Amino acid sequence: QVQLVESGGGLGKTGGSLRLSCIAFRTAVSLDTMGWYRQYPAPEKPRESVATITRDGGTNLADSVKGRFSISRDNATNTVYLQMDRLRPEDTAVYYCYARHLRVDYWGQGTQVIVSS
């Protein structure tokens, strides 16, 4: 069973930067897709995809973060990064690391990001 462990996050300021990292354990192969989702504080809002990246480096970013966030990965260590720049208060959410491999989805425990205005 693949295990995803996040780090980073915490408290950021509007206009500032934060960087999230996620390492996939218990896998000897490079995962098909890795990325990040976020869950807003309001429970009625669904969890949304922030950014994903394939093994080959293809990326997909949500419109709300384009030009501000970037995603990268290290296939050798199965690590994915989310660089968050120009933070906004509406980026406040719990960020979940995500991976998909051979049609199976995996999730991290989540890391809180709070952006103060």
One Martini backbone bead per residue (centre of mass of N, CA, C, O) as a GRO file, in nm:
protein
  117
    1GLN     BB    1   0.091   0.039   0.027
    2VAL     BB    2   0.072   0.354  -0.040
    3GLN     BB    3   0.248   0.631   0.109
    4LEU     BB    4   0.165   0.967   0.201
    5VAL     BB    5   0.391   1.246   0.284
    6GLU     BB    6   0.363   1.552   0.423
    7SER     BB    7   0.505   1.889   0.384
    8GLY     BB    8   0.459   2.187   0.515
    9GLY     BB    9   0.313   2.471   0.541
   10GLY     BB   10   0.094   2.684   0.717
   11LEU     BB   11   0.187   3.014   0.757
   12GLY     BB   12   0.082   3.286   0.553
   13LYS     BB   13   0.111   3.559   0.332
   14THR     BB   14   0.013   3.792   0.147
   15GLY     BB   15   0.233   3.739  -0.127
   16GLY     BB   16   0.358   3.491  -0.048
   17SER     BB   17   0.531   3.180   0.046
   18LEU     BB   18   0.504   2.823  -0.024
   19ARG     BB   19   0.605   2.473   0.047
   20LEU     BB   20   0.528   2.156  -0.077
   21SER     BB   21   0.561   1.811   0.028
   22CYS     BB   22   0.581   1.468  -0.119
   23ILE     BB   23   0.609   1.129  -0.016
   24ALA     BB   24   0.645   0.806  -0.149
   25PHE     BB   25   0.575   0.508  -0.002
   26ARG     BB   26   0.586   0.177  -0.084
   27THR     BB   27   0.757   0.220  -0.361
   28ALA     BB   28   0.951   0.118  -0.663
   29VAL     BB   29   0.785   0.314  -0.841
   30SER     BB   30   0.674   0.533  -1.065
   31LEU     BB   31   0.416   0.726  -1.058
   32ASP     BB   32   0.190   0.834  -1.271
   33THR     BB   33   0.043   1.036  -1.059
   34MET     BB   34   0.078   1.361  -0.913
   35GLY     BB   35  -0.050   1.576  -0.634
   36TRP     BB   36  -0.304   1.837  -0.560
   37TYR     BB   37  -0.538   1.905  -0.309
   38ARG     BB   38  -0.832   2.089  -0.180
   39GLN     BB   39  -0.986   2.194   0.138
   40TYR     BB   40  -1.210   2.386   0.247
   41PRO     BB   41  -1.360   2.505   0.528
   42ALA     BB   42  -1.607   2.471   0.373
   43PRO     BB   43  -1.792   2.179   0.355
   44GLU     BB   44  -1.957   2.235   0.077
   45LYS     BB   45  -1.691   2.225  -0.051
   46PRO     BB   46  -1.516   2.072  -0.270
   47ARG     BB   47  -1.269   1.896  -0.361
   48GLU     BB   48  -0.978   2.025  -0.529
   49SER     BB   49  -0.782   2.066  -0.792
   50VAL     BB   50  -0.462   2.208  -0.830
   51ALA     BB   51  -0.229   1.983  -0.907
   52THR     BB   52  -0.067   1.796  -1.174
   53ILE     BB   53   0.169   1.514  -1.243
   54THR     BB   54   0.343   1.331  -1.447
   55ARG     BB   55   0.599   1.130  -1.519
   56ASP     BB   56   0.658   1.313  -1.790
   57GLY     BB   57   0.559   1.626  -1.690
   58GLY     BB   58   0.269   1.668  -1.702
   59THR     BB   59   0.047   1.944  -1.654
   60ASN     BB   60  -0.214   2.059  -1.410
   61LEU     BB   61  -0.394   2.362  -1.351
   62ALA     BB   62  -0.568   2.566  -1.189
   63ASP     BB   63  -0.690   2.869  -1.262
   64SER     BB   64  -0.647   2.995  -0.964
   65VAL     BB   65  -0.307   2.921  -0.990
   66LYS     BB   66  -0.218   3.043  -1.231
   67GLY     BB   67   0.097   3.209  -1.196
   68ARG     BB   68   0.158   3.099  -0.879
   69PHE     BB   69   0.178   2.798  -0.924
   70SER     BB   70   0.390   2.500  -0.889
   71ILE     BB   71   0.490   2.183  -1.032
   72SER     BB   72   0.687   1.902  -0.911
   73ARG     BB   73   0.925   1.622  -0.969
   74ASP     BB   74   1.080   1.315  -0.833
   75ASN     BB   75   1.114   1.004  -0.950
   76ALA     BB   76   1.339   0.875  -0.775
   77THR     BB   77   1.159   0.965  -0.494
   78ASN     BB   78   0.860   1.026  -0.512
   79THR     BB   79   0.838   1.352  -0.540
   80VAL     BB   80   0.626   1.630  -0.459
   81TYR     BB   81   0.572   1.974  -0.556
   82LEU     BB   82   0.448   2.294  -0.413
   83GLN     BB   83   0.463   2.613  -0.539
   84MET     BB   84   0.364   2.904  -0.350
   85ASP     BB   85   0.269   3.207  -0.484
   86ARG     BB   86   0.098   3.472  -0.428
   87LEU     BB   87  -0.078   3.467  -0.191
   88ARG     BB   88  -0.411   3.399  -0.072
   89PRO     BB   89  -0.672   3.372   0.137
   90GLU     BB   90  -0.820   3.157  -0.063
   91ASP     BB   91  -0.585   2.932  -0.003
   92THR     BB   92  -0.722   2.839   0.232
   93ALA     BB   93  -0.637   2.502   0.335
   94VAL     BB   94  -0.639   2.165   0.280
   95TYR     BB   95  -0.364   1.974   0.171
   96TYR     BB   96  -0.350   1.706  -0.067
   97CYS     BB   97  -0.199   1.434  -0.145
   98TYR     BB   98  -0.162   1.274  -0.472
   99ALA     BB   99  -0.218   0.944  -0.624
  100ARG     BB  100  -0.177   0.754  -0.936
  101HIS     BB  101  -0.191   0.389  -0.986
  102LEU     BB  102  -0.330   0.170  -1.165
  103ARG     BB  103  -0.622   0.301  -1.083
  104VAL     BB  104  -0.513   0.405  -0.803
  105ASP     BB  105  -0.586   0.586  -0.516
  106TYR     BB  106  -0.404   0.832  -0.321
  107TRP     BB  107  -0.367   0.965   0.021
  108GLY     BB  108  -0.309   1.198   0.233
  109GLN     BB  109  -0.360   1.371   0.540
  110GLY     BB  110  -0.272   1.657   0.533
  111THR     BB  111  -0.218   2.021   0.504
  112GLN     BB  112  -0.210   2.326   0.647
  113VAL     BB  113  -0.327   2.639   0.503
  114ILE     BB  114  -0.261   2.981   0.603
  115VAL     BB  115  -0.382   3.302   0.493
  116SER     BB  116  -0.301   3.617   0.558
  117SER     BB  117  -0.406   3.967   0.523
   0.00000   0.00000   0.00000
